[in-house]
Structures are given as structure tokens and as C-alpha cells.
Amino acid sequence: MQQINVTKTYLPPLEEYTAYLKGIWDRGHLTNQGPLLVELEEKLRNYLGVKHLFVVNNGTIALQIAIKALGLKNEIITTPFSYVATTSSIAWENCTPVFADIDPKTLCMNPDEIKKKITPSTSAILATHVYGNPCNVDSIKEIADTNKLKVIYDAAHAFGVNYKGISVLNYGDISTLSFHATKLFHTIEGGAIITDNDELAHKIGYMRNFGHNGPEAFFGAGINGKTSEFNAAMGLCILPKVSELIEARKRISKIYDELLKNTSLKKPELTERTEYNYAYYPVLFETEEQLLETRKRLNENSIFPRRYFYPSLNTMNYVGKQDAPVSEEVSRRVLCLPLYYDLENDDVKKVAEIIKSLIE
Ligand SMILES: *Cc1c(COP(=O)(O)O)cnc(C)c1O
């Protein structure tokens, strides 16, 4: 039986990729801001409608450079409901993650909870657009402006998402993307840092390249955030297909919606005025027991959904004990169902049938 996983990486026709390889061989320029990377950055800026965009070697480095470029210190208010990189990047940069609980409907950080966590040591808010669903960016901006805090959005899931008619990446001081192979748009490994602030852009530009200002001069400390031409080539092959990939995911999501509509499963609520990218298909079970039993049965049928996100990040051993009851509760009950561009209708039906045989 063919295995059905939560996602499947889109690979372009091999000839399209090898055409780029020919150019790499001819030029002998393999990395260090090569022509394919420059072309990819330009195309991404246009596609996404953002001012400055720096491709880096993964989404975690993107977060860490963002924290460094903003000079953040002490406490950063963040979400307990995200991938672990959101929290670990804060700890890795010697800042303290302070968790603000999530809104049970959108599963993004709840602005009222953010307000409660602000102290004189707070330097920033680091929020995730969970499953590509935009955070309450207007409230977060107001809170940040009032309290003189910086805002970073972990937009790893939000490639191609628009909010109020523009890319959601335009909100906050910095947004970061992941181009990991499991993401909607990928460069095998990769990520990006987005800002509309020229001064920050300058810093990010040198920080991702060891701090270099020419071969023998340095602006300041930096890290190796560079990306190879091989990764850029993959991105260039996939970018023209992204709209099609989103359409395919939308179609499959609608089939799930239809098949699962009369069950006790709930879905997160999409933020209003959002053009969504259908990056994930999360469902909330009534109980964790139901989820575990369903997952077991799906696994027996070679179907492998994932518990995105479990466990809740406030329970990690390196963050100290902090409460986030909504996130903990949601983490226990949420499962992302298989969703990818060429998932067959029959497989979607099979997943839905198995789930329905176990829950009301
Ligand atoms: C994937 C992901 C990351 C990390 O990105 P990498 O490219 O794998 O380093 C960070 N945050 C979120 C929310 C993610 O889903």
C-alpha cells in the first residue's frame, strides 16, 4: 500500500531543474549570491509584493538574524502554539520567551494575552501566522506602538497569503519565511527575511554574509546565512507553479470540508479579509483519546497525519514553567490531515471515511 503522508514535496520536471544545472556548470559560480539567487530574490519580491527580501539557508536562521538585526534583548512575547524553531530561536539568541496564550478560534496569539505579559523587560513580540492564518496584525501593531516594542512575524506558513489585499509579509518590522521541502514553496532547505525598513535591510544584508562590506571590510558581526545556486534553481523551477499548487490544495481542502462537514470535528477560523494559501488542513477532535485512536487507525492504513503542533511550546524543558492552557488544550486535540497538490480524490475519501467510522 502506498504511504500517504501529511505532505509531499513538489518536485518540478527533472529537465527543468537540469537546465539550470547546465548554467551552474558553465559559470562555475556555486554559491555566494550567485546569479540564480539574485534572480530568485527579485522574482520573490515581485511575486509577494514586498520591498526587501533576503533569501537565507533556512527559516530558523531567518528568525535568528531577525532577532539580531532588531537588537532584541531580555523578554520576547511569543506564541506557545508554533513549530519549536519559533521558541528555540529566542532562547538561542539569549532572550527569554514569554508565552502569551492563543485565541481558541484562530489559534494565533491572543492580543489581550499579549498585553498581560508586557513588563519593562519586554523588547518585542514574535508571533506566528499559524497554518498561514494571519495574526490579528492590527491589534498587535497598536500594542507594539503603544509600548515601543518591535514585531517579528514567523510567516513560515504564510507564503502567498494576503491580508486586506496585500501580502501578510508586509506587517510587522520583519517577517520570516521557511522554504523547507515540507513547505508550500521550497528551495529544498531555505528561508527568507522580509522588511520594508531600509536601515534594517542594510543590517540584514551584511548579517547573513559574515558581516562583510567588501572582501576585506566588515560592517559588524554576522553569520553564514547564504544559499547555494542549487537551492535557488529549485526555487526558480517552483515559483511559476505556486499558484497552481495553491489551487490544487484549495480543491482538495474543499473536498475534505464537504466530506467532514457533519462530524464533531472543528476547524480553526480563518481571519477575515484573508486570501488563504491552503498550506495545511488542521482538524480539532473533541478529545485527545479520539485523536489518538483515529491516528492509530489511519496509520494502520498507511496514512500518516501529523500533530502540528504538539507539544505546546510553554512545556519545553528550557523555558521555565509558564501557563498557556488554551494552547496546551488545542495541542492535544489538533491533527493536520494529508494535503498536497496531487493527493488523489479517492485517498481524500479514504481518510475521511476512516475518520468518520471512529467519530460522530
Ligand atoms: C518550518 C518552520 C520553521 C523553521 O523553518 P526551517 O526552514 O525548517 O528552519 C519555523 N517556524 C515555523 C512556524 C515553521 O513551520
CSV table of C-alpha atoms and ligand atoms in Angstrom, one decimal:
chain,number,residue,atom,x,y,z
A,1,MET,CA,0.0,0.0,0.0
A,2,GLN,CA,1.4,3.4,-0.9
A,3,GLN,CA,2.1,5.6,2.1
A,4,ILE,CA,0.1,8.8,2.4
A,5,ASN,CA,1.9,11.4,4.4
A,6,VAL,CA,0.8,14.7,5.8
A,7,THR,CA,2.6,16.4,2.9
A,8,LYS,CA,4.6,15.5,-0.2
A,9,THR,CA,7.3,17.7,-1.6
A,10,TYR,CA,6.5,19.1,-5.1
A,11,LEU,CA,9.4,18.4,-7.5
A,12,PRO,CA,9.5,20.1,-10.9
A,13,PRO,CA,10.0,18.0,-14.1
A,14,LEU,CA,13.7,16.9,-13.9
A,15,GLU,CA,14.6,18.6,-17.2
A,16,GLU,CA,13.5,22.0,-15.8
A,17,TYR,CA,16.0,21.6,-13.0
A,18,THR,CA,18.8,20.2,-15.1
A,19,ALA,CA,18.5,23.1,-17.5
A,20,TYR,CA,19.6,25.3,-14.5
A,21,LEU,CA,22.4,22.9,-13.6
A,22,LYS,CA,23.9,23.4,-17.1
A,23,GLY,CA,24.2,27.1,-16.4
A,24,ILE,CA,25.7,26.5,-13.0
A,25,TRP,CA,28.3,24.2,-14.6
A,26,ASP,CA,29.1,26.7,-17.3
A,27,ARG,CA,29.6,29.6,-14.9
A,28,GLY,CA,31.3,27.6,-12.1
A,29,HIS,CA,29.6,30.0,-9.6
A,30,LEU,CA,28.0,27.7,-7.0
A,31,THR,CA,27.1,30.0,-4.1
A,32,ASN,CA,27.8,33.4,-2.6
A,33,GLN,CA,24.9,35.4,-4.1
A,34,GLY,CA,25.1,33.8,-7.5
A,35,PRO,CA,23.0,34.9,-10.5
A,36,LEU,CA,20.2,32.4,-9.8
A,37,LEU,CA,19.9,33.5,-6.2
A,38,VAL,CA,19.8,37.2,-7.3
A,39,GLU,CA,17.1,36.3,-9.9
A,40,LEU,CA,15.1,34.3,-7.3
A,41,GLU,CA,15.1,37.2,-4.8
A,42,GLU,CA,13.9,39.6,-7.5
A,43,LYS,CA,11.1,37.3,-8.6
A,44,LEU,CA,10.1,36.6,-5.0
A,45,ARG,CA,9.9,40.3,-4.2
A,46,ASN,CA,7.7,40.8,-7.2
A,47,TYR,CA,5.5,37.8,-6.6
A,48,LEU,CA,5.0,38.6,-2.9
A,49,GLY,CA,4.8,42.3,-3.3
A,50,VAL,CA,7.4,43.2,-0.6
A,51,LYS,CA,10.2,45.8,-0.5
A,52,HIS,CA,13.3,44.0,0.8
A,53,LEU,CA,13.6,40.2,0.8
A,54,PHE,CA,16.8,38.3,1.6
A,55,VAL,CA,16.9,34.6,0.9
A,56,VAL,CA,18.8,32.6,3.6
A,57,ASN,CA,19.7,29.0,4.1
A,58,ASN,CA,16.7,28.1,6.4
A,59,GLY,CA,13.8,29.6,8.2
A,60,THR,CA,15.4,29.2,11.6
A,61,ILE,CA,18.5,31.3,10.6
A,62,ALA,CA,15.9,33.8,9.3
A,63,LEU,CA,14.4,34.1,12.7
A,64,GLN,CA,17.7,34.4,14.4
A,65,ILE,CA,19.0,37.1,12.1
A,66,ALA,CA,15.7,39.0,12.6
A,67,ILE,CA,16.2,38.9,16.4
A,68,LYS,CA,19.8,40.1,16.0
A,69,ALA,CA,19.1,42.8,13.4
A,70,LEU,CA,16.5,44.3,15.7
A,71,GLY,CA,18.9,44.1,18.6
A,72,LEU,CA,16.4,42.4,20.8
A,73,LYS,CA,17.2,41.7,24.5
A,74,ASN,CA,15.5,40.2,27.5
A,75,GLU,CA,11.9,39.2,27.1
A,76,ILE,CA,10.2,38.4,23.8
A,77,ILE,CA,6.5,37.7,24.0
A,78,THR,CA,5.7,34.8,21.8
A,79,THR,CA,3.2,32.1,20.9
A,80,PRO,CA,3.2,28.7,22.6
A,81,PHE,CA,1.5,27.2,19.5
A,82,SER,CA,4.0,27.0,16.7
A,83,TYR,CA,6.9,24.9,15.5
A,84,VAL,CA,9.7,24.6,18.1
A,85,ALA,CA,12.0,26.9,16.0
A,86,THR,CA,9.9,29.9,17.0
A,87,THR,CA,10.8,29.4,20.6
A,88,SER,CA,14.2,27.9,20.3
A,89,SER,CA,15.5,30.8,18.2
A,90,ILE,CA,14.6,33.2,21.0
A,91,ALA,CA,16.4,31.1,23.6
A,92,TRP,CA,19.4,30.6,21.2
A,93,GLU,CA,19.7,34.4,21.0
A,94,ASN,CA,19.9,34.6,24.8
A,95,CYS,CA,16.5,36.2,25.1
A,96,THR,CA,13.6,34.9,27.3
A,97,PRO,CA,10.5,33.5,25.6
A,98,VAL,CA,7.4,34.7,27.5
A,99,PHE,CA,4.3,33.0,26.3
A,100,ALA,CA,1.0,34.7,25.5
A,101,ASP,CA,-1.8,32.2,25.1
A,102,ILE,CA,-3.7,31.8,21.8
A,103,ASP,CA,-7.1,32.6,20.6
A,104,PRO,CA,-9.1,29.3,20.6
A,105,LYS,CA,-10.7,30.2,17.3
A,106,THR,CA,-7.8,31.4,15.0
A,107,LEU,CA,-5.1,29.6,17.1
A,108,CYS,CA,-2.9,32.7,16.7
A,109,MET,CA,-1.7,34.8,19.7
A,110,ASN,CA,-4.5,36.5,21.6
A,111,PRO,CA,-3.8,40.3,21.7
A,112,ASP,CA,-5.4,40.5,25.2
A,113,GLU,CA,-3.0,37.9,26.5
A,114,ILE,CA,0.0,39.8,24.9
A,115,LYS,CA,-1.0,42.9,26.9
A,116,LYS,CA,-1.0,41.0,30.1
A,117,LYS,CA,2.6,39.8,29.6
A,118,ILE,CA,4.3,43.1,28.9
A,119,THR,CA,6.9,44.1,31.5
A,120,PRO,CA,9.7,46.8,31.5
A,121,SER,CA,11.9,44.0,30.2
A,122,THR,CA,9.8,43.2,27.1
A,123,SER,CA,11.6,44.1,23.8
A,124,ALA,CA,9.4,42.5,21.2
A,125,ILE,CA,6.5,40.3,20.1
A,126,LEU,CA,7.3,37.3,17.9
A,127,ALA,CA,4.1,35.8,16.6
A,128,THR,CA,3.3,33.0,14.1
A,129,HIS,CA,0.7,33.2,11.4
A,130,VAL,CA,-0.4,29.7,12.4
A,131,TYR,CA,-1.1,27.4,9.4
A,132,GLY,CA,-0.9,30.6,7.3
A,133,ASN,CA,-3.8,32.2,9.1
A,134,PRO,CA,-2.9,35.8,9.7
A,135,CYS,CA,-2.5,37.0,13.3
A,136,ASN,CA,-4.5,39.9,14.5
A,137,VAL,CA,-1.9,42.2,13.0
A,138,ASP,CA,-3.8,45.5,13.6
A,139,SER,CA,-4.2,44.9,17.3
A,140,ILE,CA,-0.6,43.7,17.6
A,141,LYS,CA,0.6,46.9,15.8
A,142,GLU,CA,-1.3,49.0,18.2
A,143,ILE,CA,0.1,47.2,21.3
A,144,ALA,CA,3.6,47.4,19.9
A,145,ASP,CA,3.3,51.1,19.0
A,146,THR,CA,1.9,52.0,22.5
A,147,ASN,CA,4.6,50.0,24.3
A,148,LYS,CA,7.5,50.7,21.9
A,149,LEU,CA,8.0,47.0,21.0
A,150,LYS,CA,9.4,45.5,17.9
A,151,VAL,CA,7.3,42.9,16.0
A,152,ILE,CA,8.5,39.9,14.1
A,153,TYR,CA,6.2,37.5,12.3
A,154,ASP,CA,7.2,33.9,11.8
A,155,ALA,CA,5.4,33.6,8.5
A,156,ALA,CA,6.9,30.2,7.7
A,157,HIS,CA,3.3,29.0,6.7
A,158,ALA,CA,2.2,32.2,5.1
A,159,PHE,CA,3.8,32.2,1.7
A,160,GLY,CA,1.3,33.7,-0.8
A,161,VAL,CA,-1.2,34.7,1.9
A,162,ASN,CA,-2.8,38.1,1.5
A,163,TYR,CA,-4.5,40.1,4.3
A,164,LYS,CA,-6.6,43.2,3.4
A,165,GLY,CA,-5.4,42.9,-0.2
A,166,ILE,CA,-1.6,42.8,0.4
A,167,SER,CA,0.9,40.1,1.4
A,168,VAL,CA,0.7,39.4,5.1
A,169,LEU,CA,4.5,39.7,5.0
A,170,ASN,CA,4.2,43.4,4.9
A,171,TYR,CA,3.1,43.6,8.5
A,172,GLY,CA,5.5,43.9,11.5
A,173,ASP,CA,9.1,45.1,11.5
A,174,ILE,CA,10.3,41.9,10.0
A,175,SER,CA,8.7,38.7,8.6
A,176,THR,CA,10.4,35.4,8.1
A,177,LEU,CA,9.7,32.6,5.7
A,178,SER,CA,10.8,29.0,5.6
A,179,PHE,CA,11.5,27.3,2.2
A,180,HIS,CA,12.0,23.9,3.7
A,181,ALA,CA,11.0,20.9,1.5
A,182,THR,CA,7.8,20.4,3.6
A,183,LYS,CA,6.6,24.0,2.9
A,184,LEU,CA,4.2,25.2,0.2
A,185,PHE,CA,7.1,26.9,-1.7
A,186,HIS,CA,10.5,25.4,-1.2
A,187,THR,CA,14.2,25.5,-2.1
A,188,ILE,CA,14.9,22.1,-0.5
A,189,GLU,CA,16.3,24.0,2.5
A,190,GLY,CA,15.9,27.7,2.7
A,191,GLY,CA,14.1,30.7,4.1
A,192,ALA,CA,13.8,34.5,3.8
A,193,ILE,CA,13.8,37.7,5.8
A,194,ILE,CA,11.4,40.4,4.7
A,195,THR,CA,11.3,44.1,5.8
A,196,ASP,CA,10.2,47.4,4.4
A,197,ASN,CA,12.7,49.3,6.5
A,198,ASP,CA,15.9,50.4,4.6
A,199,GLU,CA,18.1,50.6,7.6
A,200,LEU,CA,17.1,47.1,8.8
A,201,ALA,CA,17.6,45.8,5.3
A,202,HIS,CA,21.1,47.0,5.2
A,203,LYS,CA,21.9,45.3,8.5
A,204,ILE,CA,20.2,42.0,7.4
A,205,GLY,CA,22.2,42.1,4.2
A,206,TYR,CA,25.5,42.1,5.9
A,207,MET,CA,24.5,39.9,8.8
A,208,ARG,CA,23.6,37.0,6.5
A,209,ASN,CA,27.1,37.2,4.9
A,210,PHE,CA,29.5,37.2,7.9
A,211,GLY,CA,29.2,40.9,8.3
A,212,HIS,CA,31.1,41.6,5.0
A,213,ASN,CA,31.4,45.0,3.5
A,214,GLY,CA,33.6,44.1,0.5
A,215,PRO,CA,36.3,41.4,0.6
A,216,GLU,CA,38.3,42.9,3.4
A,217,ALA,CA,36.0,45.2,5.3
A,218,PHE,CA,33.2,44.4,7.8
A,219,PHE,CA,30.1,46.3,9.0
A,220,GLY,CA,29.8,44.2,12.1
A,221,ALA,CA,29.3,40.6,13.3
A,222,GLY,CA,27.4,38.3,11.0
A,223,ILE,CA,26.7,34.7,10.4
A,224,ASN,CA,26.7,32.4,7.3
A,225,GLY,CA,23.1,32.7,6.1
A,226,LYS,CA,24.0,32.2,2.4
A,227,THR,CA,22.2,29.9,-0.1
A,228,SER,CA,23.6,27.9,-3.0
A,229,GLU,CA,22.7,28.2,-6.7
A,230,PHE,CA,21.3,24.6,-6.4
A,231,ASN,CA,18.8,25.7,-3.9
A,232,ALA,CA,18.0,28.9,-5.9
A,233,ALA,CA,17.5,26.8,-9.0
A,234,MET,CA,14.8,24.7,-7.2
A,235,GLY,CA,13.1,27.9,-6.2
A,236,LEU,CA,13.1,29.2,-9.7
A,237,CYS,CA,11.5,26.0,-11.0
A,238,ILE,CA,8.8,26.0,-8.4
A,239,LEU,CA,7.8,29.7,-8.2
A,240,PRO,CA,6.0,29.7,-11.6
A,241,LYS,CA,3.9,26.7,-10.3
A,242,VAL,CA,2.9,28.1,-6.9
A,243,SER,CA,-0.5,29.5,-8.0
A,244,GLU,CA,-1.3,26.1,-9.5
A,245,LEU,CA,-0.1,24.3,-6.3
A,246,ILE,CA,-2.3,26.6,-4.1
A,247,GLU,CA,-5.3,25.9,-6.4
A,248,ALA,CA,-4.8,22.1,-6.1
A,249,ARG,CA,-4.6,22.4,-2.3
A,250,LYS,CA,-7.8,24.5,-2.3
A,251,ARG,CA,-9.7,22.0,-4.3
A,252,ILE,CA,-8.6,19.1,-2.0
A,253,SER,CA,-9.4,21.2,1.1
A,254,LYS,CA,-12.9,21.8,-0.2
A,255,ILE,CA,-13.4,18.0,-0.6
A,256,TYR,CA,-12.4,17.4,3.0
A,257,ASP,CA,-14.7,20.2,4.0
A,258,GLU,CA,-17.6,18.5,2.3
A,259,LEU,CA,-16.9,15.0,3.5
A,260,LEU,CA,-16.3,16.0,7.1
A,261,LYS,CA,-19.0,18.7,7.5
A,262,ASN,CA,-21.4,16.7,9.5
A,263,THR,CA,-19.0,15.5,12.1
A,264,SER,CA,-17.9,16.7,15.5
A,265,LEU,CA,-14.5,17.9,14.0
A,266,LYS,CA,-13.9,21.6,14.2
A,267,LYS,CA,-11.5,23.7,12.1
A,268,PRO,CA,-9.7,26.8,13.1
A,269,GLU,CA,-11.4,30.0,11.9
A,270,LEU,CA,-9.9,31.9,9.0
A,271,THR,CA,-9.1,35.5,9.8
A,272,GLU,CA,-11.5,37.8,7.9
A,273,ARG,CA,-10.3,39.5,4.7
A,274,THR,CA,-7.7,36.8,4.1
A,275,GLU,CA,-6.8,35.2,0.8
A,276,TYR,CA,-5.6,31.9,2.1
A,277,ASN,CA,-2.8,29.6,0.7
A,278,TYR,CA,-4.3,26.2,2.0
A,279,ALA,CA,-0.9,25.3,3.5
A,280,TYR,CA,-2.4,22.9,6.0
A,281,TYR,CA,-5.7,21.0,6.8
A,282,PRO,CA,-5.9,21.1,10.6
A,283,VAL,CA,-8.8,19.5,12.4
A,284,LEU,CA,-9.7,19.6,16.1
A,285,PHE,CA,-11.0,16.5,17.7
A,286,GLU,CA,-13.3,16.7,20.8
A,287,THR,CA,-10.8,14.7,22.9
A,288,GLU,CA,-7.2,13.6,22.7
A,289,GLU,CA,-8.3,10.0,23.0
A,290,GLN,CA,-10.4,10.4,19.8
A,291,LEU,CA,-7.4,11.9,18.1
A,292,LEU,CA,-5.0,9.1,19.1
A,293,GLU,CA,-7.5,6.4,18.2
A,294,THR,CA,-8.1,7.9,14.8
A,295,ARG,CA,-4.4,8.4,14.2
A,296,LYS,CA,-3.8,4.7,15.0
A,297,ARG,CA,-6.4,3.6,12.6
A,298,LEU,CA,-5.1,5.9,9.9
A,299,ASN,CA,-1.5,4.6,10.5
A,300,GLU,CA,-2.8,1.0,10.1
A,301,ASN,CA,-3.9,2.1,6.7
A,302,SER,CA,-0.6,3.7,5.8
A,303,ILE,CA,-1.9,7.2,6.3
A,304,PHE,CA,0.3,9.5,8.4
A,305,PRO,CA,-1.2,12.8,9.5
A,306,ARG,CA,0.9,14.9,11.9
A,307,ARG,CA,0.3,16.5,15.2
A,308,TYR,CA,1.2,20.1,14.3
A,309,PHE,CA,1.8,21.5,16.9
A,310,TYR,CA,2.4,19.2,19.8
A,311,PRO,CA,3.6,19.6,22.5
A,312,SER,CA,2.7,23.2,23.4
A,313,LEU,CA,5.9,25.2,23.5
A,314,ASN,CA,5.4,26.6,27.0
A,315,THR,CA,6.0,23.0,28.2
A,316,MET,CA,9.6,22.8,26.8
A,317,ASN,CA,12.2,22.0,29.4
A,318,TYR,CA,14.3,25.0,28.7
A,319,VAL,CA,11.7,27.8,29.0
A,320,GLY,CA,10.7,27.5,32.7
A,321,LYS,CA,7.2,26.8,33.8
A,322,GLN,CA,4.6,29.1,32.1
A,323,ASP,CA,0.9,28.7,31.7
A,324,ALA,CA,-0.9,28.6,28.4
A,325,PRO,CA,-4.0,26.5,29.0
A,326,VAL,CA,-5.6,27.1,25.6
A,327,SER,CA,-2.5,26.2,23.6
A,328,GLU,CA,-2.0,23.1,25.7
A,329,GLU,CA,-5.5,22.0,25.2
A,330,VAL,CA,-5.6,22.7,21.5
A,331,SER,CA,-2.2,21.0,21.0
A,332,ARG,CA,-3.6,17.8,22.4
A,333,ARG,CA,-6.6,17.8,20.1
A,334,VAL,CA,-5.3,19.0,16.7
A,335,LEU,CA,-4.2,16.9,13.8
A,336,CYS,CA,-3.1,18.0,10.3
A,337,LEU,CA,-4.6,15.7,7.6
A,338,PRO,CA,-2.7,14.8,4.5
A,339,LEU,CA,-2.8,17.7,2.0
A,340,TYR,CA,-0.6,18.0,-1.1
A,341,TYR,CA,-1.0,19.0,-4.8
A,342,ASP,CA,-1.6,15.5,-6.2
A,343,LEU,CA,-3.4,13.8,-3.4
A,344,GLU,CA,-6.0,11.6,-5.2
A,345,ASN,CA,-9.7,12.2,-4.6
A,346,ASP,CA,-10.0,8.5,-3.6
A,347,ASP,CA,-7.4,9.0,-0.9
A,348,VAL,CA,-9.1,12.0,0.5
A,349,LYS,CA,-12.3,9.9,0.6
A,350,LYS,CA,-10.5,7.1,2.3
A,351,VAL,CA,-9.0,9.4,5.0
A,352,ALA,CA,-12.5,10.9,5.6
A,353,GLU,CA,-14.2,7.5,5.8
A,354,ILE,CA,-11.8,6.2,8.3
A,355,ILE,CA,-12.2,9.3,10.5
A,356,LYS,CA,-16.0,9.1,10.2
A,357,SER,CA,-16.0,5.5,11.2
A,358,LEU,CA,-14.5,6.4,14.5
A,359,ILE,CA,-16.2,9.7,15.4
A,360,GLU,CA,-19.7,11.1,15.2
B,1,LIG,C1,9.2,25.2,9.3
B,1,LIG,C2,9.1,26.2,10.3
B,1,LIG,C3,10.2,26.9,10.9
B,1,LIG,C4,11.6,26.6,10.6
B,1,LIG,O1,12.0,26.6,9.3
B,1,LIG,P1,13.3,25.8,8.7
B,1,LIG,O2,13.4,26.3,7.3
B,1,LIG,O3,12.9,24.3,8.8
B,1,LIG,O4,14.4,26.2,9.6
B,1,LIG,C5,10.0,28.0,11.7
B,1,LIG,N1,8.7,28.3,12.1
B,1,LIG,C6,7.6,27.6,11.7
B,1,LIG,C7,6.3,28.0,12.2
B,1,LIG,C8,7.8,26.5,10.8
B,1,LIG,O5,6.7,25.8,10.4
